[in-house]
Structure formats: C-alpha cells, structure tokens
CSV table of C-alpha atoms in Angstrom, one decimal:
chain,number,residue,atom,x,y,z
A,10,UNK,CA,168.0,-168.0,-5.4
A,11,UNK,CA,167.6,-170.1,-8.6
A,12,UNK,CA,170.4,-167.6,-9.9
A,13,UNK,CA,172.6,-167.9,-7.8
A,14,UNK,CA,172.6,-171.9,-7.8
A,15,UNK,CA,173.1,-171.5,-11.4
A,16,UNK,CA,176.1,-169.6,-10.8
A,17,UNK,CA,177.6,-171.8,-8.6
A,18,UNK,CA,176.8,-174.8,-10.8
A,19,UNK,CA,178.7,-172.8,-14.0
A,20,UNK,CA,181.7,-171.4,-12.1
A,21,UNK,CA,182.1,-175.6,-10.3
A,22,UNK,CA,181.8,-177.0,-14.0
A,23,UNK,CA,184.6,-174.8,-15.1
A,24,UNK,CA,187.3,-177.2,-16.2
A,25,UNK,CA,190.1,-177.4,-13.5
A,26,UNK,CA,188.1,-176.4,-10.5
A,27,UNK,CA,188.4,-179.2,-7.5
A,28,UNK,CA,185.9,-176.7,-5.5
A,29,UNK,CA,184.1,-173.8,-4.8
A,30,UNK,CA,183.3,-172.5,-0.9
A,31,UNK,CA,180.8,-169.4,0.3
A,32,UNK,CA,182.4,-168.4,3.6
A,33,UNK,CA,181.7,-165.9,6.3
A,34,UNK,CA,183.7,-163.2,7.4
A,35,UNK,CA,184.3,-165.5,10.6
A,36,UNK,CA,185.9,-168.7,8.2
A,37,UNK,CA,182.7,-170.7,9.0
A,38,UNK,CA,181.9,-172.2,5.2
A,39,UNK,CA,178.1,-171.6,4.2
A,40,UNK,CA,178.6,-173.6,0.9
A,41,UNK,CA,180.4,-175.7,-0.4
A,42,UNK,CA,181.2,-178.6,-3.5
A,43,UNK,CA,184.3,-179.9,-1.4
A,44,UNK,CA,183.9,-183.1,0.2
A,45,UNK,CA,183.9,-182.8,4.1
A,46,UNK,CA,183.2,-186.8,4.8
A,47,UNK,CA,185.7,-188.4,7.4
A,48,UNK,CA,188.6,-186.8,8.2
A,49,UNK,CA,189.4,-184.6,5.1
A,50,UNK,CA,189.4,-180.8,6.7
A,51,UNK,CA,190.3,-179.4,3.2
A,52,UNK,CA,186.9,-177.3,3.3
A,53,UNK,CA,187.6,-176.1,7.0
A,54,UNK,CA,191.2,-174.8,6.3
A,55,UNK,CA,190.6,-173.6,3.0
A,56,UNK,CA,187.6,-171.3,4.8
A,57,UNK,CA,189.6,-170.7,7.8
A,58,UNK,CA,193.2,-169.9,6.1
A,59,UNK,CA,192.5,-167.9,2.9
A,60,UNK,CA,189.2,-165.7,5.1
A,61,UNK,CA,192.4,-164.4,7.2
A,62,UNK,CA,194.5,-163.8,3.9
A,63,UNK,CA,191.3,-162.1,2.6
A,64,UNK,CA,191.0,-159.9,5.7
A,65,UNK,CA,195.0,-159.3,5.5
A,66,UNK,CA,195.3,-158.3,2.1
A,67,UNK,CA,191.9,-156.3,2.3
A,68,UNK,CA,193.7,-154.5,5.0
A,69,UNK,CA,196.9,-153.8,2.9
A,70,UNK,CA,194.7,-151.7,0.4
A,71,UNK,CA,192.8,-149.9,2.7
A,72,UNK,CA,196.2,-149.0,4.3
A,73,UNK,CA,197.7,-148.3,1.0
A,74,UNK,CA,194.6,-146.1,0.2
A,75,UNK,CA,191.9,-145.6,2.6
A,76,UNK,CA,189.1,-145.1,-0.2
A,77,UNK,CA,189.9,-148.6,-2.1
A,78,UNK,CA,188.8,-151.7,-1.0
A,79,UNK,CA,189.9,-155.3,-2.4
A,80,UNK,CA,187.3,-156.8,-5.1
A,81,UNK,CA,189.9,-160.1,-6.1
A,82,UNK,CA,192.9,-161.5,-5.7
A,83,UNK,CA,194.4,-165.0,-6.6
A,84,UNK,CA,197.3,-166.6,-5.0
A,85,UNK,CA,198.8,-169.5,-7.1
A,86,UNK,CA,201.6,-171.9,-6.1
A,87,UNK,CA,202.4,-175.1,-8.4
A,88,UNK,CA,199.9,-177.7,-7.7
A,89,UNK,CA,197.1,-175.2,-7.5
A,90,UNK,CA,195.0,-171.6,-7.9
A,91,UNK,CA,192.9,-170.1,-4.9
A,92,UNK,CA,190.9,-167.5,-6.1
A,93,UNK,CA,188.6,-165.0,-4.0
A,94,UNK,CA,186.3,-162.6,-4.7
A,95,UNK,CA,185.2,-160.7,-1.3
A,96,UNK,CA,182.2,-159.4,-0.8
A,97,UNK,CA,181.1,-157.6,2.8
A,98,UNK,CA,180.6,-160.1,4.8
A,99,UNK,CA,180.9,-163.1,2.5
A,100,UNK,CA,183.5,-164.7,0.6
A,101,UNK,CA,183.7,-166.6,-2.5
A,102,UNK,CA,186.6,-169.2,-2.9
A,103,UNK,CA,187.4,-171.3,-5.8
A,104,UNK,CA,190.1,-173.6,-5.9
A,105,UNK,CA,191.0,-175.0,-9.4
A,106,UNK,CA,194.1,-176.9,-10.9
A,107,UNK,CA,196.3,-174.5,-12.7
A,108,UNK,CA,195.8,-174.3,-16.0
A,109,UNK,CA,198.8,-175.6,-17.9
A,110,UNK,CA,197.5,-178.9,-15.5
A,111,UNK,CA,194.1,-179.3,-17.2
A,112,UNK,CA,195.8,-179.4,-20.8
C-alpha cells in the first residue's frame, strides 16, 4: 500500500496537475486529491463523464480488434489534459494544465 501512496504522491506533485481520481468502473471515485467541499462536483463529473468515455473508447478497440484492449488515452482541449490509464475494474484519472500553461 505504502507504494502505491507514493505513486500517487509523485504522479499529484508533477507540475501542471490540478488532480488525480481512482474510479470504479461504475464512476463512483475511490481516491481522490480534488477538492469535493461545498458545491464544487468537479470530482463527481470528472469520475462520472471520462469512466463512460473510458468504457466508450475501450469499446471502439475491441470493436476495431477483438484481441486489443485500451491501456491509455488522453483527451486535451485548451484549458486542460485528462489523462486515463484503465485498468479492469479501476480507473486512473489525472487532470493537469497543459503544458505550454505551466511555462
């Protein structure tokens, strides 16, 4: 366990990243460094919205080719990257500034 909070604390001190969510296959978030005080729903709707974009674009590679399976994808748009690395039932988000941004 000790590794995998180290993990977590080296992938959140990257510079540029505003937060890192562990999410279920369901869009329930396990984990996460994104403030959920009050009314900001950022952590719920990033889990709930990119977990059906992960299941969607897993399902465009298995469709492409039914021996593949997605290990990564990252959408960008101009005021930010979401990154995602799947796993079976688990999903890792991280959503950082991009980088021209940070410079």
């Amino acid at each position: 366990m000790a590794e995998v909070e180290e993990r977590i604390a080296r992938i959140k001190n990257h510079k540029g990243v505003k937060g890192l969510l562990i999410v279920d296959e369901n869009g329930k978030f396990l984990r996460s460094t994104m403030s959920s005080s009050g009314n900001d729903t950022a952590p719920k709707q990033y889990a709930q919205k990119v977990t059906e974009l992960a299941k969607k674009a897993r399902s465009v590679v298995r469709d492409i080719d039914p021996l593949n399976d997605l290990t990564f994808f990252r959408v960008r748009s101009k005021r930010q990257e979401i990154m995602v690395a799947p796993d079976k039932n688990l999903f890792l988000i991280v959503i950082q500034q991009p980088q021209e941004d940070n410079e």
